[in-house]
Tab-separated table of C-alpha atoms and ligand atoms in Angstrom:
chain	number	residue	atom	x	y	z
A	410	UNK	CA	27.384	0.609	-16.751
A	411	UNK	CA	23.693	0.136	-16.504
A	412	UNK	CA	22.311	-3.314	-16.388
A	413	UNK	CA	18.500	-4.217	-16.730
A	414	UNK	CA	17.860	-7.028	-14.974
A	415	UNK	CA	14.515	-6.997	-13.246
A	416	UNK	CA	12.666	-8.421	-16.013
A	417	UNK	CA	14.025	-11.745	-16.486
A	418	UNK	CA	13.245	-14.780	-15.243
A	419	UNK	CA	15.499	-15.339	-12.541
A	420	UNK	CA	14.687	-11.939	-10.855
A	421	UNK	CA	11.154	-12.606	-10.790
A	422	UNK	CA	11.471	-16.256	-9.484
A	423	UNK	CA	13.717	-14.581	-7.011
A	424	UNK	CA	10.843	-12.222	-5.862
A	425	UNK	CA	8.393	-15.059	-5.799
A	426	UNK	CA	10.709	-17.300	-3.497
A	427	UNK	CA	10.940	-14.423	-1.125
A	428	UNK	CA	7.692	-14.011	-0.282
A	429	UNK	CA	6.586	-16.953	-0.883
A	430	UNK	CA	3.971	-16.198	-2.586
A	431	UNK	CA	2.393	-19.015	-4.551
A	432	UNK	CA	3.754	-21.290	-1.695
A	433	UNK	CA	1.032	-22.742	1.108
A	434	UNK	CA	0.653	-21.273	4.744
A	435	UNK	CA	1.682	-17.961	6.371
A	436	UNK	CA	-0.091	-14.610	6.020
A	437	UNK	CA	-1.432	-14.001	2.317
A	438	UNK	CA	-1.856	-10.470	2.469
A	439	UNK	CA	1.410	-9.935	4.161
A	440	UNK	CA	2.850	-12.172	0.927
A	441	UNK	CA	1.011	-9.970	-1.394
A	442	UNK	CA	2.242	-6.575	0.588
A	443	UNK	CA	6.032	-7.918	0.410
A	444	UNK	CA	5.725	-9.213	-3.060
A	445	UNK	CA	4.784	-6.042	-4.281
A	446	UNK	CA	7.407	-4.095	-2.092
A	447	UNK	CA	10.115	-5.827	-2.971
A	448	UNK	CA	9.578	-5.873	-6.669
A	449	UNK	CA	8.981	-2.020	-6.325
A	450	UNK	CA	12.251	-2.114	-4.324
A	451	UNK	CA	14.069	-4.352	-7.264
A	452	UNK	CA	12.764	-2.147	-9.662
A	453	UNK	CA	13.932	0.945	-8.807
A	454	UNK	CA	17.163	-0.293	-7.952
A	455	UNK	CA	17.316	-1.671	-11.788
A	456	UNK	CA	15.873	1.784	-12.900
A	457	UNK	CA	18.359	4.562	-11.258
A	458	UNK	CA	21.056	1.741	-11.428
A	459	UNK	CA	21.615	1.730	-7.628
A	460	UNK	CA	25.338	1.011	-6.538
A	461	UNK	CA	25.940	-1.693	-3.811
A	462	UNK	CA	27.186	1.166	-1.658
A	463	UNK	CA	23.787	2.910	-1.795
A	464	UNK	CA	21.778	-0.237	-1.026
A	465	UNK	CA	23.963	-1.016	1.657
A	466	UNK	CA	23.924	2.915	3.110
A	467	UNK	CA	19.892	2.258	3.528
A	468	UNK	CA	19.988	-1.289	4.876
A	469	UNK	CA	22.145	0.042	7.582
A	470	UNK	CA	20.350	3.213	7.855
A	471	UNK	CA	17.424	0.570	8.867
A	472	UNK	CA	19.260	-0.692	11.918
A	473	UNK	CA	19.833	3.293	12.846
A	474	UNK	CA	16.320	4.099	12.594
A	475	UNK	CA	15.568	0.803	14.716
A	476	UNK	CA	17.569	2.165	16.944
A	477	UNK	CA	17.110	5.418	17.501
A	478	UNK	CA	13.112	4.624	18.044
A	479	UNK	CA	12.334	6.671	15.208
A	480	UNK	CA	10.344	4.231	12.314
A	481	UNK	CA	7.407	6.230	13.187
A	482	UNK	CA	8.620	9.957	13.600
A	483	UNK	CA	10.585	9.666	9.453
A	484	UNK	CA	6.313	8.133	8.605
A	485	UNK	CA	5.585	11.378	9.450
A	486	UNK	CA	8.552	13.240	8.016
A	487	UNK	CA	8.381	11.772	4.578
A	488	UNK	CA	4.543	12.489	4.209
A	489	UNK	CA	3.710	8.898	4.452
A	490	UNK	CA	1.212	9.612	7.854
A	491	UNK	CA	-0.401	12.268	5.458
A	492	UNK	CA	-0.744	10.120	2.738
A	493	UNK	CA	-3.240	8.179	4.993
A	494	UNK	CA	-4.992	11.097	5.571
A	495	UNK	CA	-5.307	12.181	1.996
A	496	UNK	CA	-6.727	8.423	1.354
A	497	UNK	CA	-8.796	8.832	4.487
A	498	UNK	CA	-10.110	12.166	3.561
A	499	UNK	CA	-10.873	10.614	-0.519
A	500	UNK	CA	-12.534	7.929	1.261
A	501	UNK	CA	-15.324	10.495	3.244
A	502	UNK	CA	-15.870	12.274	-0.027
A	503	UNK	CA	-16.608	8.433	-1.807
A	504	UNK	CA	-19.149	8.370	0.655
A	505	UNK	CA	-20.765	11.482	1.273
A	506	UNK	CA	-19.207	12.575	4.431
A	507	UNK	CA	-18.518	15.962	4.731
A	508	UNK	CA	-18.632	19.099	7.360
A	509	UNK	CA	-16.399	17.458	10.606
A	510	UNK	CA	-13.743	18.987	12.105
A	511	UNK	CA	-10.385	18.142	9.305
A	512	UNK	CA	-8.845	15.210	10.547
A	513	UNK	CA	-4.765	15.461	11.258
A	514	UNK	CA	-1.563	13.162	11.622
A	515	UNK	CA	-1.707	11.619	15.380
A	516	UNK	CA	1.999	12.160	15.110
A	517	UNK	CA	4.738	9.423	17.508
A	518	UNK	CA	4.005	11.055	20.911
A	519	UNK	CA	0.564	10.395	22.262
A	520	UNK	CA	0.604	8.469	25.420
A	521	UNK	CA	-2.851	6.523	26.370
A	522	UNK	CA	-3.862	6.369	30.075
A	523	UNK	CA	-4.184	9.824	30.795
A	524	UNK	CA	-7.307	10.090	33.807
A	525	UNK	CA	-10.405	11.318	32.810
A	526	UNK	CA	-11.870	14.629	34.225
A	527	UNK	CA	-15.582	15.729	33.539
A	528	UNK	CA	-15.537	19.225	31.605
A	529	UNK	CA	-12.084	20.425	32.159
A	530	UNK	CA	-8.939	19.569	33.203
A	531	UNK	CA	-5.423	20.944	34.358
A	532	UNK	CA	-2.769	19.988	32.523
A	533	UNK	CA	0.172	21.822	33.702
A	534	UNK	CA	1.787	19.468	36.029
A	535	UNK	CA	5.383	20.612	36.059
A	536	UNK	CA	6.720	24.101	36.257
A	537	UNK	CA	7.785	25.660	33.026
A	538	UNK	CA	9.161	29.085	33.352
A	539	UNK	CA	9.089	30.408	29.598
A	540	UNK	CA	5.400	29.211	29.329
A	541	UNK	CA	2.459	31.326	30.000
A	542	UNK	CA	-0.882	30.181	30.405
A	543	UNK	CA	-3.439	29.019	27.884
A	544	UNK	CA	-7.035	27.588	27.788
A	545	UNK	CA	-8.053	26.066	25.318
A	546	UNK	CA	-11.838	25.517	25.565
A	547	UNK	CA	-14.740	24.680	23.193
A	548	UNK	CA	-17.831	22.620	21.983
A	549	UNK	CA	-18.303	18.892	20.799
A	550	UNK	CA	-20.890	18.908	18.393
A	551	UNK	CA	-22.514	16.417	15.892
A	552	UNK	CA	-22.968	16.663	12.424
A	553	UNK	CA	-25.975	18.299	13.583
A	554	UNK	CA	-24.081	21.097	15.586
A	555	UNK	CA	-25.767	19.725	18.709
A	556	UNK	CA	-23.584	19.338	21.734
A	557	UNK	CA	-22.495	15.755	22.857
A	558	UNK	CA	-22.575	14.870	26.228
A	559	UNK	CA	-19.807	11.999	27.032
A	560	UNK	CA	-17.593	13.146	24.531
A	561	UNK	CA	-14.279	12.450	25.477
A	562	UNK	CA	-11.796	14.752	24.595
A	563	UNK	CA	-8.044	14.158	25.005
A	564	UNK	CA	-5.445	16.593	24.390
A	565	UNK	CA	-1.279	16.367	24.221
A	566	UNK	CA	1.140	18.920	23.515
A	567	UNK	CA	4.996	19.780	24.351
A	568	UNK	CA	6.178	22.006	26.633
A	569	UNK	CA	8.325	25.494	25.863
A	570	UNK	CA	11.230	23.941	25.067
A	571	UNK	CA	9.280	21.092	22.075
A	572	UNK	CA	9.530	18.711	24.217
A	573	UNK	CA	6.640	15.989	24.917
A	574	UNK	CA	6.381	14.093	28.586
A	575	UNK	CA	7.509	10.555	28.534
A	576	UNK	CA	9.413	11.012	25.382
A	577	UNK	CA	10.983	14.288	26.770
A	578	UNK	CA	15.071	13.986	26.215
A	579	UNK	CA	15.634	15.545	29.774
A	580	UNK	CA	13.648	13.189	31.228
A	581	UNK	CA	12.239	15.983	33.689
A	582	UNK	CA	8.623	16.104	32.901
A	583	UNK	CA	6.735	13.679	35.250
A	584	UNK	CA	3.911	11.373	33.902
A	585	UNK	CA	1.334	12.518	31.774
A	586	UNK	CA	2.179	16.483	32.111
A	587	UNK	CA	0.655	18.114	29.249
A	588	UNK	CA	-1.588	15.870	28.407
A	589	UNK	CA	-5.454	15.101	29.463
A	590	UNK	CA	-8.344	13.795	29.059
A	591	UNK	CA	-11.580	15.562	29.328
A	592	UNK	CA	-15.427	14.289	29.411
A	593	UNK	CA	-17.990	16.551	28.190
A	594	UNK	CA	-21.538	17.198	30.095
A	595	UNK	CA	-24.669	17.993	28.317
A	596	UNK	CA	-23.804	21.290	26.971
A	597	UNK	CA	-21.000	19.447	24.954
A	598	UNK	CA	-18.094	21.874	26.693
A	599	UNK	CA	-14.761	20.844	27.183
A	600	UNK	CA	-11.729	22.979	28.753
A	601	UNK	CA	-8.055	22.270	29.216
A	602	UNK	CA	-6.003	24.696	31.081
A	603	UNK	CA	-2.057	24.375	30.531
A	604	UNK	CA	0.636	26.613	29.127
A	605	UNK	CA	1.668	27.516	25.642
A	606	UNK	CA	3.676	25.151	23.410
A	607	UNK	CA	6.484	25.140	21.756
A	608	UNK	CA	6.732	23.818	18.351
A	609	UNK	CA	8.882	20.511	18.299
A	610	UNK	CA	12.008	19.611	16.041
A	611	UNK	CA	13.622	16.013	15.250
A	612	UNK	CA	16.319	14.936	17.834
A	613	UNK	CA	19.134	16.576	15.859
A	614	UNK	CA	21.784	13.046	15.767
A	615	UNK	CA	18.621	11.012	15.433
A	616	UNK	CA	18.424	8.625	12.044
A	617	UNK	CA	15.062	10.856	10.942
A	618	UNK	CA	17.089	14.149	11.179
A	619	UNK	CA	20.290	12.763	9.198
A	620	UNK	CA	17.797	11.760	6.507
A	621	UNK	CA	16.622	15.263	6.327
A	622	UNK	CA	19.581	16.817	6.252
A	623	UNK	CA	20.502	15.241	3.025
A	624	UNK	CA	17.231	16.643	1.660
A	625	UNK	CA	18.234	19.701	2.647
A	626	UNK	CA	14.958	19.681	4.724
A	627	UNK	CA	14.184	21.152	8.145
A	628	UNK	CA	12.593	18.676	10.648
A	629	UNK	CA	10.776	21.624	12.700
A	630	UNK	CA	7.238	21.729	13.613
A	631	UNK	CA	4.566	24.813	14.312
A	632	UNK	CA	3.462	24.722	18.130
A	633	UNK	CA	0.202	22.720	17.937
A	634	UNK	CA	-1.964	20.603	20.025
A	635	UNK	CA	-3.104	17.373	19.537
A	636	UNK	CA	-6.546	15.881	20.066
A	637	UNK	CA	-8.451	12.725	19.900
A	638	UNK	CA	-12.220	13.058	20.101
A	639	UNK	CA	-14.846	10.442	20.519
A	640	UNK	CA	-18.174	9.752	21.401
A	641	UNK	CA	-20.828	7.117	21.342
A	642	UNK	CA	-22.479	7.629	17.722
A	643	UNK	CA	-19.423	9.388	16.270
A	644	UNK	CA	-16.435	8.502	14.589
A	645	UNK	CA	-13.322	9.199	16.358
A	646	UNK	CA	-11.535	12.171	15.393
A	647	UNK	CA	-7.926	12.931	15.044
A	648	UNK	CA	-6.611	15.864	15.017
A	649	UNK	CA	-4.895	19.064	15.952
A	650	UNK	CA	-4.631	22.791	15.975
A	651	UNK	CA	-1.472	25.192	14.952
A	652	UNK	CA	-0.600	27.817	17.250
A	653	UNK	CA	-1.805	31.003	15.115
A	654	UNK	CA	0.955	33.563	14.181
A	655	UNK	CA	3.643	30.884	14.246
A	656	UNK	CA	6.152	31.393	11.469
A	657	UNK	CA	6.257	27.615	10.615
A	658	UNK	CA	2.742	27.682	10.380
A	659	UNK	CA	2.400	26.720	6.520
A	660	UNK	CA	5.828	24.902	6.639
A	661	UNK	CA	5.460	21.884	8.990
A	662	UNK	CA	7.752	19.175	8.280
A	663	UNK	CA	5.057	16.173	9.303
A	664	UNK	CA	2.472	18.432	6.723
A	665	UNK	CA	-0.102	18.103	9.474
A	666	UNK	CA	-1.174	21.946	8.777
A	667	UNK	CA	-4.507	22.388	7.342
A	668	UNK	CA	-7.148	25.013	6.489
A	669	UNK	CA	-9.536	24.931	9.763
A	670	UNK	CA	-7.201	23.843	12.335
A	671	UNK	CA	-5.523	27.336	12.738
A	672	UNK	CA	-7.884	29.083	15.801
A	673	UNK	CA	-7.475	32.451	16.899
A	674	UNK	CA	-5.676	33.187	19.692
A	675	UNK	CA	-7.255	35.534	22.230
A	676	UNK	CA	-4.894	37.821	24.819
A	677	UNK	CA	-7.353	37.516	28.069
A	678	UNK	CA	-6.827	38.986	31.455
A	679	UNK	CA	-8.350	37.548	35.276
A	680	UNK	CA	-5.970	34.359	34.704
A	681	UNK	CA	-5.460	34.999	38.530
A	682	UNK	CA	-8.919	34.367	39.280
A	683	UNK	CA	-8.892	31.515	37.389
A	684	UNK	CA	-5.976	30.249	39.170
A	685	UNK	CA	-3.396	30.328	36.439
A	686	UNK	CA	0.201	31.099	37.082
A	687	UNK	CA	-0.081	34.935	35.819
A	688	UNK	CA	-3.069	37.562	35.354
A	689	UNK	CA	-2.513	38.143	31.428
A	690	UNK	CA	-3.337	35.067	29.683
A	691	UNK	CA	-3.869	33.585	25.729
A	692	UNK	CA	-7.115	31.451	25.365
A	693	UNK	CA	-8.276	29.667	22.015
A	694	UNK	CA	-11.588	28.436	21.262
A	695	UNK	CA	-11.437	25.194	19.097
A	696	UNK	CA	-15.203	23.795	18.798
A	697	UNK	CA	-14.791	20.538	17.261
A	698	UNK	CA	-18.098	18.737	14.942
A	699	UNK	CA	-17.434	15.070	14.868
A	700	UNK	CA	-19.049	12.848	12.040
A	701	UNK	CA	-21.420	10.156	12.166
A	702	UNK	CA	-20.445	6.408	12.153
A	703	UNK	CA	-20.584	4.310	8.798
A	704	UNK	CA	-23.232	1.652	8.540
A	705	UNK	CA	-23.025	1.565	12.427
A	706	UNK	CA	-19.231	1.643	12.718
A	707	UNK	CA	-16.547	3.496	13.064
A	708	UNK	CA	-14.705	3.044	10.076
A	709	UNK	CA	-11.680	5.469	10.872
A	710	UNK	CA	-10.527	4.202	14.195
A	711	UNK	CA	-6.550	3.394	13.727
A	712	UNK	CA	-4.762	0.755	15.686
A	713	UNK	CA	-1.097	1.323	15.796
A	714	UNK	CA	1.978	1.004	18.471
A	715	UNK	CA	1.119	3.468	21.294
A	716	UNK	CA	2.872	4.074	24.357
A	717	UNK	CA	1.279	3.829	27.674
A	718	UNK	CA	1.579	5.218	31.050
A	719	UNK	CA	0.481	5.589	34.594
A	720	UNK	CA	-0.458	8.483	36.478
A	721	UNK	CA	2.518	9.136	39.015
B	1258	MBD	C1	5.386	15.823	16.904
B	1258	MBD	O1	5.016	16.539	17.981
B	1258	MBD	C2	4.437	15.509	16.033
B	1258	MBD	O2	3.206	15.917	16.319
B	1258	MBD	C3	4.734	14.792	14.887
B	1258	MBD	C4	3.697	14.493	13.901
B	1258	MBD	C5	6.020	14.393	14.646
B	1258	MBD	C6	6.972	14.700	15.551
B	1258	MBD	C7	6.663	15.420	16.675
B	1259	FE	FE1	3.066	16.840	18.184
């Protein structure tokens, strides 16, 4: 049996009560987000005649996702982190902005506090046996393609095994391995030496895999490395780059893969004198052009949840 119901008069008093919307006090755009939520919510249940069994399946898949830490991790699974990006990227055109380095999803797993090094940075804290070395260099530019001096580049990726410090399931990567922070001099040059990722898959009995899995979805990513760029008269830039050559290269599950943020990757020798771990190493350039601020602002900076460490 299929009822329609949403229409009437009591369902949309209902919605009005629960958000309160025409009452006094509390937040009014928060009233006018859940307003419109829930009616989309009511909706929909009205339209593909939802059973109480399948409301109550995602009310308590709520409380798993809660739980398992992983609201943020299904935003990027179920495209909703790209959507910003596509709105984000509409937004540029609307105003003329063009030529930067693509933006990209942050992703769940950046970690602020990282310390600050002037041109380039180790990375590679811990041992990681099935990792050989990388270094990943470039230049900060402006929309110019001058070089920025003071650009600060930071830079976070998982280890061989997918794995990100502090959210790392072993718990055996100490603080902040992996990831760094890097400020550029006047020739705009930044360099990070560290090892090669892995690419990263959903915690198999977490709430964001089980959600896949009904899709019939993988929840795998490419190796990549992620980067947040800023500098005084620039926007701040998210982004990353895909290791090239990996197989899940153009099937990400977070959709974070883009034209432009797929480098090269260069076999090098003399890692020894460099101090790396072996003599053969892999090296990728990534110059990255930042874009100028918006009426004197930067008009793309994101606040959101982040974790936050110190330096052991
Ligand atoms: C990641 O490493 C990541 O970058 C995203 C977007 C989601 C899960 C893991
Ligand atoms: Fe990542």
């Amino acid at each position: 049996m299929s009822v329609k119901v949403f229409n009437t008069k009591e369902v949309q008093d209902l919605l009005k009560a629960a958000s309160n919307i025409e009452g006094v006090g509390g937040n009014p755009r928060a009233k006018e987000i859940v307003h419109r939520l829930l009616s989309d919510l009511f909706k929909a249940i009205d339209d593909l005649n939802m059973t109480p069994d399948e409301i109550w399946a995602g009310v308590n898949y709520l409380n798993k996702l809660g739980s398992d830490g992983e609201s943020a991790l299904l935003a990027a699974g179920l495209g909703l982190e790209k959507y910003i990006d596509i709105r984000l990227d509409a937004e540029d055109a609307a105003i003329g902005i063009e030529g930067g380095t693509p933006r990209t999803i942050e992703g769940p797993l950046y970690v602020a506090g990282a310390p600050i090094k002037d041109g380039e940075a180790r990375i590679d804290l811990d041992d990681d046996a099935k990792a050989g070395p990388l270094v990943i260099r470039g230049t900060v530019t402006g929309p110019d393609g001058k070089p920025v001096a003071g650009a600060i580049v930071e830079a976070w990726h998982a280890n061989s095994h997918g794995f990100y410090s502090h959210f790392d399931p072993t718990g055996e990567q100490t603080p902040f391995n992996l990831r760094g922070a890097v400020r550029t001099g006047a020739d705009g040059k930044y360099e990070f030496k560290t090892l090669m990722p892995t690419g990263y898959g959903c915690p198999p009995q977490g709430a964001t895999q089980q959600l896949l899995n009904v899709l019939n979805r993988h929840g795998n990513r490419p190796a990549h490395v992620h980067f947040f760029v800023s500098g005084d008269q620039f926007r701040k830039l998210t982004t990353q780059f895909n290791i090239e050559g990996d197989p899940l290269t153009w099937d990400d599950f977070a959709y974070a893969t883009r034209e432009g943020l797929v480098p090269p990757v260069t076999q090098k020798t003399g890692g020894k004198a460099l101090g790396l771990k072996t003599d053969d190493y892999q090296e990728i350039v990534f110059d990255i052009r930042l874009t100028p601020l918006v009426q004197g602002k930067d008009n793309q900076v994101v606040h959101r949840q982040r974790a936050e460490a110190q330096p052991a």
